[in-house]
Each structure stands twice: as C-alpha cells, then as structure tokens.
mmCIF file of C-alpha atoms in Angstrom:
data_model
loop_
_atom_site.group_PDB
_atom_site.id
_atom_site.type_symbol
_atom_site.label_atom_id
_atom_site.label_comp_id
_atom_site.label_asym_id
_atom_site.label_seq_id
_atom_site.Cartn_x
_atom_site.Cartn_y
_atom_site.Cartn_z
ATOM 1 C CA MET A 20 0.008 -0.079 -0.123
ATOM 2 C CA ILE A 21 0.880 3.383 -0.830
ATOM 3 C CA PHE A 22 0.062 5.908 1.972
ATOM 4 C CA ASP A 23 -0.471 9.354 1.447
ATOM 5 C CA PHE A 24 1.091 10.582 4.521
ATOM 6 C CA ALA A 25 4.225 8.936 6.764
ATOM 7 C CA VAL A 26 4.335 10.505 9.961
ATOM 8 C CA ILE A 27 7.891 9.655 11.335
ATOM 9 C CA GLY A 28 7.300 9.812 15.409
ATOM 10 C CA GLY A 29 4.316 8.346 17.454
ATOM 11 C CA GLY A 30 4.220 11.566 20.424
ATOM 12 C CA ILE A 31 2.067 13.811 20.512
ATOM 13 C CA ALA A 32 2.810 15.829 17.450
ATOM 14 C CA GLY A 33 3.034 13.355 15.562
ATOM 15 C CA ALA A 34 -0.243 11.493 17.044
ATOM 16 C CA SER A 35 -2.055 15.143 16.723
ATOM 17 C CA VAL A 36 -1.268 15.865 13.056
ATOM 18 C CA ALA A 37 -2.043 12.438 12.187
ATOM 19 C CA ALA A 38 -4.943 12.647 13.625
ATOM 20 C CA GLU A 39 -5.860 15.418 11.808
ATOM 21 C CA LEU A 40 -4.666 13.777 8.819
ATOM 22 C CA ALA A 41 -6.757 10.797 8.762
ATOM 23 C CA PRO A 42 -10.125 11.709 7.998
ATOM 24 C CA HIS A 43 -8.872 13.199 4.569
ATOM 25 C CA ALA A 44 -6.050 10.809 3.433
ATOM 26 C CA SER A 45 -4.437 7.464 4.257
ATOM 27 C CA VAL A 46 -2.137 8.210 7.166
ATOM 28 C CA VAL A 47 0.832 6.001 8.531
ATOM 29 C CA VAL A 48 2.402 6.808 11.660
ATOM 30 C CA LEU A 49 6.020 5.275 12.406
ATOM 31 C CA GLU A 50 7.229 4.934 15.858
ATOM 32 C CA ALA A 51 10.443 4.250 16.778
ATOM 33 C CA GLU A 52 9.685 2.516 19.799
ATOM 34 C CA ASP A 53 7.121 -0.173 20.932
ATOM 35 C CA THR A 54 4.612 2.602 22.768
ATOM 36 C CA PRO A 55 4.168 5.829 21.152
ATOM 37 C CA GLY A 56 5.078 8.709 23.279
ATOM 38 C CA TYR A 57 7.727 7.145 25.353
ATOM 39 C CA HIS A 58 10.378 9.913 25.224
ATOM 40 C CA SER A 59 9.213 13.366 25.433
ATOM 41 C CA THR A 60 5.499 13.210 26.047
ATOM 42 C CA GLY A 61 5.479 10.611 28.109
ATOM 43 C CA ARG A 62 8.468 12.573 30.791
ATOM 44 C CA SER A 63 6.961 16.014 30.536
ATOM 45 C CA ALA A 64 5.721 17.632 33.685
ATOM 46 C CA THR A 65 2.292 18.459 31.936
ATOM 47 C CA PHE A 66 1.182 22.201 32.478
ATOM 48 C CA TRP A 67 -0.456 24.425 29.943
ATOM 49 C CA HIS A 68 0.297 28.406 30.705
ATOM 50 C CA GLU A 69 0.093 30.700 28.032
ATOM 51 C CA THR A 70 3.250 32.411 28.629
ATOM 52 C CA LEU A 71 5.797 29.270 27.911
ATOM 53 C CA GLY A 72 7.729 29.799 24.956
ATOM 54 C CA GLY A 73 6.782 34.039 24.093
ATOM 55 C CA VAL A 74 4.317 35.248 22.045
ATOM 56 C CA LEU A 75 4.628 33.448 18.873
ATOM 57 C CA VAL A 76 4.048 30.249 20.801
ATOM 58 C CA GLN A 77 1.644 32.169 22.810
ATOM 59 C CA GLN A 78 -1.121 32.180 19.915
ATOM 60 C CA LEU A 79 -0.853 28.332 19.823
ATOM 61 C CA THR A 80 -1.455 27.404 23.059
ATOM 62 C CA THR A 81 -4.590 30.222 23.659
ATOM 63 C CA ALA A 82 -6.093 28.383 20.122
ATOM 64 C CA SER A 83 -5.703 25.140 21.922
ATOM 65 C CA GLY A 84 -7.362 26.208 24.912
ATOM 66 C CA PRO A 85 -10.941 25.298 23.829
ATOM 67 C CA PHE A 86 -9.944 21.519 22.208
ATOM 68 C CA LEU A 87 -8.334 20.822 25.428
ATOM 69 C CA ARG A 88 -10.941 22.423 27.759
ATOM 70 C CA ALA A 89 -14.074 20.483 25.881
ATOM 71 C CA GLY A 90 -12.430 17.481 26.093
ATOM 72 C CA GLY A 91 -11.787 17.915 30.020
ATOM 73 C CA TYR A 92 -7.928 17.412 29.686
ATOM 74 C CA LEU A 93 -7.204 20.789 31.875
ATOM 75 C CA SER A 94 -7.698 21.517 35.611
ATOM 76 C CA PRO A 95 -7.626 24.832 36.479
ATOM 77 C CA ARG A 96 -4.814 26.114 38.621
ATOM 78 C CA LEU A 97 -2.759 29.472 38.583
ATOM 79 C CA THR A 98 0.456 30.170 37.988
ATOM 80 C CA LEU A 99 3.160 32.589 40.113
ATOM 81 C CA ASN A 100 5.591 33.623 37.975
ATOM 82 C CA VAL A 101 7.718 34.900 40.557
ATOM 83 C CA ALA A 102 11.207 36.927 41.155
ATOM 84 C CA GLU A 103 13.807 37.301 43.568
ATOM 85 C CA THR A 104 15.397 40.896 44.140
ATOM 86 C CA ALA A 105 17.693 40.576 41.264
ATOM 87 C CA SER A 106 15.040 39.522 38.447
ATOM 88 C CA GLU A 107 12.465 41.941 39.751
ATOM 89 C CA ASP A 108 12.582 43.925 36.447
ATOM 90 C CA ARG A 109 11.705 41.097 34.765
ATOM 91 C CA LEU A 110 8.257 41.106 35.831
ATOM 92 C CA ALA A 111 7.086 43.948 33.962
ATOM 93 C CA ALA A 112 9.080 43.139 30.935
ATOM 94 C CA MET A 113 7.569 39.853 31.045
ATOM 95 C CA ALA A 114 3.749 41.830 31.473
ATOM 96 C CA ALA A 115 4.661 44.067 28.563
ATOM 97 C CA ARG A 116 5.719 40.970 26.111
ATOM 98 C CA PHE A 117 2.103 39.879 26.328
ATOM 99 C CA ALA A 118 0.325 43.064 26.619
ATOM 100 C CA GLY A 119 -2.461 42.942 23.513
ATOM 101 C CA THR A 120 -2.976 39.652 24.023
ATOM 102 C CA PRO A 121 -5.367 37.648 25.802
ATOM 103 C CA VAL A 122 -3.103 36.196 28.894
ATOM 104 C CA ARG A 123 -4.314 37.298 31.715
ATOM 105 C CA LEU A 124 -1.542 38.269 34.038
ATOM 106 C CA THR A 125 -1.840 40.576 37.408
ATOM 107 C CA GLN A 126 1.541 42.048 39.003
ATOM 108 C CA ILE A 127 1.504 41.466 42.744
ATOM 109 C CA GLY A 128 4.274 42.333 45.691
ATOM 110 C CA ARG A 129 5.293 40.304 48.251
ATOM 111 C CA GLU A 130 2.523 41.196 50.820
ATOM 112 C CA ALA A 131 -0.007 39.204 48.200
ATOM 113 C CA LEU A 132 2.712 36.644 46.786
ATOM 114 C CA LEU A 133 2.591 35.242 50.816
ATOM 115 C CA LYS A 134 -1.154 34.755 50.263
ATOM 116 C CA TRP A 135 -0.658 32.327 47.902
ATOM 117 C CA LEU A 136 2.942 30.909 49.055
ATOM 118 C CA PRO A 137 2.931 31.512 52.438
ATOM 119 C CA ASP A 138 6.039 29.866 52.994
ATOM 120 C CA ALA A 139 7.721 32.005 50.318
ATOM 121 C CA ALA A 140 11.750 32.916 51.224
ATOM 122 C CA PRO A 141 12.495 36.280 51.840
ATOM 123 C CA SER A 142 14.348 36.809 48.848
ATOM 124 C CA LEU A 143 11.023 36.477 46.690
ATOM 125 C CA ILE A 144 9.816 39.880 46.356
ATOM 126 C CA GLY A 145 6.738 39.603 44.071
ATOM 127 C CA ALA A 146 4.954 37.851 40.878
ATOM 128 C CA LEU A 147 2.754 37.851 38.409
ATOM 129 C CA ILE A 148 -0.291 35.614 38.729
ATOM 130 C CA GLU A 149 -1.280 34.030 35.553
ATOM 131 C CA GLU A 150 -5.021 33.578 35.884
ATOM 132 C CA ASP A 151 -5.720 30.800 33.075
ATOM 133 C CA SER A 152 -3.021 27.981 33.725
ATOM 134 C CA ALA A 153 -4.081 24.574 34.541
ATOM 135 C CA ASP A 154 -2.669 21.211 34.742
ATOM 136 C CA LEU A 155 -2.657 19.017 31.672
ATOM 137 C CA ASP A 156 -3.568 15.480 31.112
ATOM 138 C CA ALA A 157 -1.389 14.796 28.349
ATOM 139 C CA ALA A 158 -1.435 10.965 28.945
ATOM 140 C CA ALA A 159 -5.217 10.808 28.475
ATOM 141 C CA LEU A 160 -4.734 13.786 25.632
ATOM 142 C CA HIS A 161 -2.033 11.620 23.595
ATOM 143 C CA ALA A 162 -4.197 8.174 23.811
ATOM 144 C CA ALA A 163 -7.463 9.980 22.679
ATOM 145 C CA ARG A 164 -5.245 11.624 19.301
ATOM 146 C CA LEU A 165 -4.454 8.069 19.008
ATOM 147 C CA GLY A 166 -7.514 6.649 19.370
ATOM 148 C CA GLU A 167 -8.782 9.049 17.039
ATOM 149 C CA PHE A 168 -6.506 8.269 14.362
ATOM 150 C CA ARG A 169 -6.785 4.645 14.586
ATOM 151 C CA LYS A 170 -10.869 5.271 14.695
ATOM 152 C CA SER A 171 -10.323 7.317 11.298
ATOM 153 C CA GLY A 172 -8.558 4.053 9.574
ATOM 154 C CA GLY A 173 -5.205 5.546 10.663
ATOM 155 C CA THR A 174 -1.997 2.472 10.729
ATOM 156 C CA VAL A 175 0.741 2.964 13.565
ATOM 157 C CA GLU A 176 3.850 0.840 13.313
ATOM 158 C CA THR A 177 5.646 0.610 16.452
ATOM 159 C CA ASP A 178 9.369 -0.736 16.643
ATOM 160 C CA PHE A 179 10.016 0.676 13.454
ATOM 161 C CA ARG A 180 13.132 2.599 13.849
ATOM 162 C CA VAL A 181 13.970 4.245 10.605
ATOM 163 C CA ASP A 182 17.222 3.576 9.485
ATOM 164 C CA ALA A 183 17.025 4.452 5.739
ATOM 165 C CA ILE A 184 14.526 7.084 3.450
ATOM 166 C CA ARG A 185 14.903 7.239 -0.018
ATOM 167 C CA ARG A 186 13.279 9.244 -2.779
ATOM 168 C CA GLY A 187 11.965 7.753 -6.117
ATOM 169 C CA ASP A 188 9.195 7.356 -8.646
ATOM 170 C CA GLY A 189 7.686 10.563 -6.612
ATOM 171 C CA LEU A 190 7.688 8.543 -3.502
ATOM 172 C CA TRP A 191 9.516 8.147 -0.233
ATOM 173 C CA HIS A 192 10.509 4.671 0.645
ATOM 174 C CA VAL A 193 10.861 4.605 4.044
ATOM 175 C CA ALA A 194 12.496 1.517 5.587
ATOM 176 C CA ALA A 195 13.342 -0.154 9.090
ATOM 177 C CA GLY A 196 15.891 -3.342 8.855
ATOM 178 C CA ASP A 197 13.358 -5.567 6.376
ATOM 179 C CA ARG A 198 10.441 -3.110 7.115
ATOM 180 C CA ALA A 199 9.457 -0.706 4.349
ATOM 181 C CA ILE A 200 6.471 1.721 3.599
ATOM 182 C CA ALA A 201 6.164 4.365 0.729
ATOM 183 C CA ALA A 202 4.133 7.445 1.217
ATOM 184 C CA ARG A 203 3.930 10.727 -0.685
ATOM 185 C CA VAL A 204 4.816 12.903 1.586
ATOM 186 C CA ILE A 205 6.839 12.094 4.626
ATOM 187 C CA VAL A 206 5.656 14.233 7.990
ATOM 188 C CA ASN A 207 8.999 14.673 10.217
ATOM 189 C CA ALA A 208 7.765 14.482 13.988
ATOM 190 C CA ALA A 209 10.820 13.041 14.998
ATOM 191 C CA GLY A 210 11.153 14.970 17.981
ATOM 192 C CA ALA A 211 14.772 15.388 19.374
ATOM 193 C CA TRP A 212 15.745 12.802 15.975
ATOM 194 C CA ALA A 213 14.595 15.398 13.708
ATOM 195 C CA ASP A 214 17.806 16.465 12.113
ATOM 196 C CA THR A 215 18.759 12.836 12.158
ATOM 197 C CA VAL A 216 15.283 11.933 10.220
ATOM 198 C CA ALA A 217 16.236 14.698 7.788
ATOM 199 C CA GLY A 218 19.549 13.911 7.147
ATOM 200 C CA LEU A 219 18.533 10.262 6.198
ATOM 201 C CA ALA A 220 16.313 11.446 3.869
ATOM 202 C CA GLY A 221 18.656 14.017 2.358
ATOM 203 C CA VAL A 222 17.106 16.794 3.732
ATOM 204 C CA ALA A 223 19.446 19.735 4.994
ATOM 205 C CA PRO A 224 19.283 19.725 9.044
ATOM 206 C CA LEU A 225 17.588 22.906 10.761
ATOM 207 C CA GLY A 226 19.716 22.467 13.445
ATOM 208 C CA ILE A 227 17.040 21.459 16.077
ATOM 209 C CA THR A 228 19.118 20.617 19.478
ATOM 210 C CA PRO A 229 17.914 18.171 21.827
ATOM 211 C CA HIS A 230 18.162 19.392 25.894
ATOM 212 C CA ARG A 231 17.775 17.495 29.027
ATOM 213 C CA ARG A 232 15.031 18.536 31.711
ATOM 214 C CA THR A 233 14.843 17.449 34.980
ATOM 215 C CA ILE A 234 12.055 16.504 37.034
ATOM 216 C CA VAL A 235 12.177 14.987 40.646
ATOM 217 C CA GLN A 236 9.131 14.191 42.961
ATOM 218 C CA VAL A 237 10.079 14.654 46.638
ATOM 219 C CA ARG A 238 8.132 14.590 49.740
ATOM 220 C CA VAL A 239 8.677 17.232 52.333
ATOM 221 C CA ASP A 240 8.170 18.191 55.947
ATOM 222 C CA GLN A 241 4.338 19.220 55.331
ATOM 223 C CA ASP A 242 1.044 19.010 53.633
ATOM 224 C CA LEU A 243 0.627 21.382 51.013
ATOM 225 C CA PRO A 244 -2.930 22.938 49.890
ATOM 226 C CA ALA A 245 -4.410 21.049 46.947
ATOM 227 C CA ASP A 246 -4.998 24.892 45.265
ATOM 228 C CA LEU A 247 -1.311 25.727 45.781
ATOM 229 C CA PRO A 248 0.014 27.695 42.249
ATOM 230 C CA PHE A 249 2.238 25.938 39.935
ATOM 231 C CA THR A 250 5.613 28.031 40.840
ATOM 232 C CA ILE A 251 7.870 28.858 37.977
ATOM 233 C CA ASP A 252 11.252 31.372 38.726
ATOM 234 C CA VAL A 253 11.149 34.388 35.872
ATOM 235 C CA ALA A 254 14.740 34.245 35.640
ATOM 236 C CA GLY A 255 14.550 30.263 34.769
ATOM 237 C CA THR A 256 16.102 28.897 37.775
ATOM 238 C CA PHE A 257 12.963 26.410 39.012
ATOM 239 C CA TYR A 258 9.929 25.993 39.145
ATOM 240 C CA PHE A 259 7.523 23.552 41.286
ATOM 241 C CA ARG A 260 4.058 22.206 41.383
ATOM 242 C CA ALA A 261 2.452 20.095 44.704
ATOM 243 C CA GLU A 262 0.851 17.180 43.693
ATOM 244 C CA GLY A 263 -1.099 16.106 46.866
ATOM 245 C CA GLY A 264 -0.501 15.490 50.399
ATOM 246 C CA ALA A 265 3.347 15.887 51.047
ATOM 247 C CA ARG A 266 4.304 15.721 47.472
ATOM 248 C CA VAL A 267 6.044 18.050 44.686
ATOM 249 C CA TRP A 268 7.199 18.035 41.507
ATOM 250 C CA VAL A 269 10.221 20.095 41.045
ATOM 251 C CA SER A 270 12.669 21.156 38.445
ATOM 252 C CA PRO A 271 15.990 23.100 38.673
ATOM 253 C CA HIS A 272 14.761 24.363 34.707
ATOM 254 C CA ASP A 273 17.544 22.547 33.283
ATOM 255 C CA GLU A 274 18.625 23.007 29.515
ATOM 256 C CA ALA A 275 21.760 21.018 28.985
ATOM 257 C CA ALA A 276 22.378 20.338 25.520
ATOM 258 C CA VAL A 277 22.588 16.822 24.492
ATOM 259 C CA GLU A 278 22.738 14.050 21.828
ATOM 260 C CA ALA A 279 18.958 12.089 21.404
ATOM 261 C CA HIS A 280 18.950 9.719 23.294
ATOM 262 C CA ASP A 281 17.078 7.685 26.029
ATOM 263 C CA VAL A 282 18.016 10.551 29.013
ATOM 264 C CA ALA A 283 18.516 9.563 32.660
ATOM 265 C CA PRO A 284 18.831 12.559 35.401
ATOM 266 C CA GLU A 285 21.992 13.628 36.242
ATOM 267 C CA GLU A 286 22.332 13.735 40.199
ATOM 268 C CA LEU A 287 23.941 17.322 40.483
ATOM 269 C CA ASP A 288 20.733 18.744 38.796
ATOM 270 C CA VAL A 289 18.883 16.507 41.018
ATOM 271 C CA ALA A 290 20.572 17.972 43.903
ATOM 272 C CA ILE A 291 19.906 21.325 42.705
ATOM 273 C CA ALA A 292 16.312 21.014 42.219
ATOM 274 C CA VAL A 293 16.188 20.036 45.912
ATOM 275 C CA ASP A 294 18.490 22.743 46.929
ATOM 276 C CA ARG A 295 16.332 25.560 45.030
ATOM 277 C CA LEU A 296 13.120 24.202 46.406
ATOM 278 C CA GLU A 297 14.171 24.569 50.175
ATOM 279 C CA THR A 298 15.705 27.742 49.441
ATOM 280 C CA MET A 299 12.768 29.167 48.155
ATOM 281 C CA THR A 300 9.959 27.373 50.248
ATOM 282 C CA GLY A 301 11.800 26.632 53.543
ATOM 283 C CA TRP A 302 10.338 23.201 53.047
ATOM 284 C CA HIS A 303 12.434 20.543 54.229
ATOM 285 C CA VAL A 304 12.705 17.570 51.075
ATOM 286 C CA LEU A 305 12.586 14.238 53.292
ATOM 287 C CA ALA A 306 12.700 11.670 50.462
ATOM 288 C CA VAL A 307 13.654 11.831 47.158
ATOM 289 C CA GLU A 308 10.783 9.433 45.390
ATOM 290 C CA ARG A 309 11.216 9.558 41.971
ATOM 291 C CA LYS A 310 13.699 11.602 39.632
ATOM 292 C CA TRP A 311 13.619 11.333 35.828
ATOM 293 C CA ALA A 312 14.604 13.230 32.476
ATOM 294 C CA GLY A 313 12.993 13.956 29.325
ATOM 295 C CA LEU A 314 14.151 15.851 26.310
ATOM 296 C CA ARG A 315 13.046 19.176 24.909
ATOM 297 C CA SER A 316 14.610 20.101 21.200
ATOM 298 C CA PHE A 317 14.820 23.576 20.426
ATOM 299 C CA ALA A 318 15.124 25.094 16.493
ATOM 300 C CA PRO A 319 18.052 27.811 16.579
ATOM 301 C CA ASP A 320 15.585 30.545 17.576
ATOM 302 C CA ARG A 321 13.250 28.378 19.613
ATOM 303 C CA ILE A 322 10.306 28.985 17.547
ATOM 304 C CA PRO A 323 8.576 25.432 16.444
ATOM 305 C CA VAL A 324 8.980 24.442 12.681
ATOM 306 C CA TYR A 325 6.167 23.610 10.760
ATOM 307 C CA GLY A 326 5.774 23.544 6.832
ATOM 308 C CA PHE A 327 7.051 21.789 3.973
ATOM 309 C CA ASP A 328 11.086 22.087 3.144
ATOM 310 C CA PRO A 329 12.027 24.711 0.830
ATOM 311 C CA LEU A 330 14.445 22.794 -1.073
ATOM 312 C CA VAL A 331 12.978 19.104 -1.056
ATOM 313 C CA GLU A 332 9.881 17.930 -2.440
ATOM 314 C CA GLY A 333 6.945 15.952 -0.069
ATOM 315 C CA PHE A 334 9.110 16.537 2.956
ATOM 316 C CA PHE A 335 7.208 18.327 5.697
ATOM 317 C CA TRP A 336 8.547 19.507 9.094
ATOM 318 C CA CYS A 337 6.354 19.401 12.663
ATOM 319 C CA ALA A 338 9.524 20.229 14.897
ATOM 320 C CA GLY A 339 11.717 22.259 17.615
ATOM 321 C CA GLN A 340 8.166 22.697 20.139
ATOM 322 C CA GLY A 341 10.824 23.265 23.025
ATOM 323 C CA GLY A 342 8.377 22.431 26.202
ATOM 324 C CA THR A 343 5.548 23.581 24.154
ATOM 325 C CA GLY A 344 4.447 20.590 22.268
ATOM 326 C CA ILE A 345 1.779 19.200 24.103
ATOM 327 C CA GLN A 346 -0.051 22.400 25.386
ATOM 328 C CA THR A 347 -0.018 23.637 21.714
ATOM 329 C CA SER A 348 -0.566 20.553 19.925
ATOM 330 C CA PRO A 349 -4.432 20.931 18.889
ATOM 331 C CA ALA A 350 -3.626 24.222 17.158
ATOM 332 C CA ALA A 351 -0.252 23.338 15.573
ATOM 333 C CA ALA A 352 -1.619 19.644 14.505
ATOM 334 C CA GLU A 353 -4.627 22.201 12.816
ATOM 335 C CA LEU A 354 -2.062 24.244 11.127
ATOM 336 C CA CYS A 355 0.235 21.558 10.130
ATOM 337 C CA ALA A 356 -3.089 19.370 8.361
ATOM 338 C CA ALA A 357 -4.146 22.692 6.599
ATOM 339 C CA LEU A 358 -0.495 22.855 5.357
ATOM 340 C CA LEU A 359 -0.751 19.403 4.440
ATOM 341 C CA LEU A 360 -3.776 19.488 2.598
ATOM 342 C CA GLY A 361 -3.268 22.649 0.893
ATOM 343 C CA GLN A 362 -6.041 24.538 3.133
ATOM 344 C CA THR A 363 -5.705 27.784 4.236
ATOM 345 C CA PRO A 364 -4.232 27.300 7.238
ATOM 346 C CA PRO A 365 -6.042 28.969 10.726
ATOM 347 C CA PHE A 366 -3.321 31.266 11.585
ATOM 348 C CA ASP A 367 -0.148 33.260 9.503
ATOM 349 C CA ALA A 368 2.306 30.300 8.849
ATOM 350 C CA GLN A 369 4.861 32.042 8.097
ATOM 351 C CA PRO A 370 6.491 32.465 11.354
ATOM 352 C CA TYR A 371 7.098 28.720 11.559
ATOM 353 C CA SER A 372 8.314 28.179 8.471
ATOM 354 C CA PRO A 373 11.467 26.103 7.916
ATOM 355 C CA ALA A 374 12.113 28.391 4.775
ATOM 356 C CA ARG A 375 13.274 31.150 7.179
ATOM 357 C CA PHE A 376 16.647 29.507 7.957
ATOM 358 C CA SER A 377 17.269 28.937 4.172
ATOM 359 C CA GLY A 378 18.592 32.455 3.552
#
C-alpha cells in the first residue's frame, strides 16, 4: 500500500497531526519505540500556561485551549511567575511582552505573594499571577489522539526505527531493517531525532537540538494545599508543582544540550532541584521518591518549525516545539494539517516556516 502521508514519530506532535489528517487521507505513523510517546511526551511535567515560549507560541497555546477544555484535559490551577530581588525587572518586562494578547496577568508584591505561597523565601519579592493556566492530562490527550487516528482508519507501526529513506518515482521509501513503507509525503515529527530523520532523507538539518530537562518528585515536611499555584522563577532557575499531600514535583529548569538518546537525570541536577525548592520555600525535603529526565528540542531561534521544506519536495517539518509541544498540539496539528492538505491555515504560517532558515 502507498500512503498519502507517513508521519515519523508517534509522540503528541505526530499523533495529533495524524489524527487531523486521517479523515482526509491514508496515513501511517512510524514509531521507533514499542509504545508511542515514550520519550518527551511521556516524561513532561505537563502544564498549560500561555506565557511559555513567547508570543508566537502563545497564540498556539491560547488557540489550543478550547479543544483541551472541551475534552476535559485541563484542570485549572494558577501560575505564580515569581521574582527574586535581582530579577524584579523581569516581571514588568514579561507583562509588557504579553500586553495586547488574551493572556491575563496580574502583578503582585510581596504581601500578596504570601497569600498564595505563605512559605515564600524573603528573597522572593513579587510575582505575576497567570489567571488561566491549568494542569494538563497529557497521557489522556495522547491516548485520545491516537484513538481518533485509529478510528479514522490510520495505521500505527511500532518498533519501526527508521534507518533508511530514499526518494524514487515520486514517493518516499522509508525502511526500518527489513520493513518498509512508501508514502507521497513525509511528516517529520521525530522530536529530538528530527535532524537525524532529515539527514536520512537527504534534507539539510535545521539545527534542532535536544536539551535535557530534569524532574524530581519529593516528599516534604508538611502537607500542601490542593490549590497551591504552579510556581516558576522568571529568571529560569526552578519551578515546582504540588502533587497532593506532601508531594511536590520540582525542576531545576535545566537545559543541557545533549545528543538524542534515552536520557536519564544527572545527580547534580537532582541536587540543585532539591536545594532550590528548600531555599525558595523553607520546606525540608524528607525523601526523593522519583527522578527522571526528558528531551526538549529547540530550533536555533526557539520557535517551532511547521511547514514543507523549501528545497526538498514532499518533506514536511513538524518539530522544534521545545517544552510547548503538548500544550500547543491541537492548534499546531490544525495548522500542519491545513498546510499538508493544501487548505487555508488558521494562523499565519510564515513565522513557523522552515524557509526562515534557508536565507
């Protein structure tokens, strides 16, 4: 069988685009692991907040909100974008950056901050409250999108680790060992391996680089309120989220550039995460219960890449989402599907086009 589209990568980006395409075309998802979503999608500290990634990402996040709310994937929780004395000016800069957008931000001082985070360290002098943020059930979203895809007749090939791609007779021939498929268009949704897939296809890589992000689940010395806001440092040195009872997820907000692989946490990053949590809250960490790491992949300008390669026919990029791939996936998939099907996209596609790197 010759497919219209071969989507390489079964994480949230690939699954979402495939779900949008399947009612209109024949589509196969090629997943290297035995389970789709094993790497970035399955390891994200999933949260939906519109300020993450800047204004160009924000419009995709905001546009994804109705889909995610309607599906029951969002559970409201405020975000506190907190600042220490040395980074206080970042609060005003952040508020200015999102002025004129639908993002609802309220700047507060130390006294108001203590109402939301009573144990805030003395060095935390204020925050921006992000009103409309929410916990995001990524596992349910990913499963639902794969379910939509299969219900529309889509095919998922797991353990399909692509090792050869060639162009011939107007088709792409994609192989994994002795298994092979043919498709008219390749959708490169391979996450941290996006440039590797491009290279196999003879397409110039874009410089999409994976970065390690560490998450630690700890148990602290007090029970925390269920509505404690998601708290993130505007200077980018930590974030944490209460998980119920005395459990907290915390990250040192690390972004170490690495080769694409099955990444694991570094003990130093775990120690930094614990130290930042204790320093910023005064809570004492009684135990590290879990620790893991995932990959966030960025294009050189840190803006996602959606669109046909300007030089190679039938090769489409859906990559470089950084840490925003899950929260933007409904709108990004709609954008990509429109471009792939020759329809009018719901947004101006130019800022995301891979052509921006060809000049």
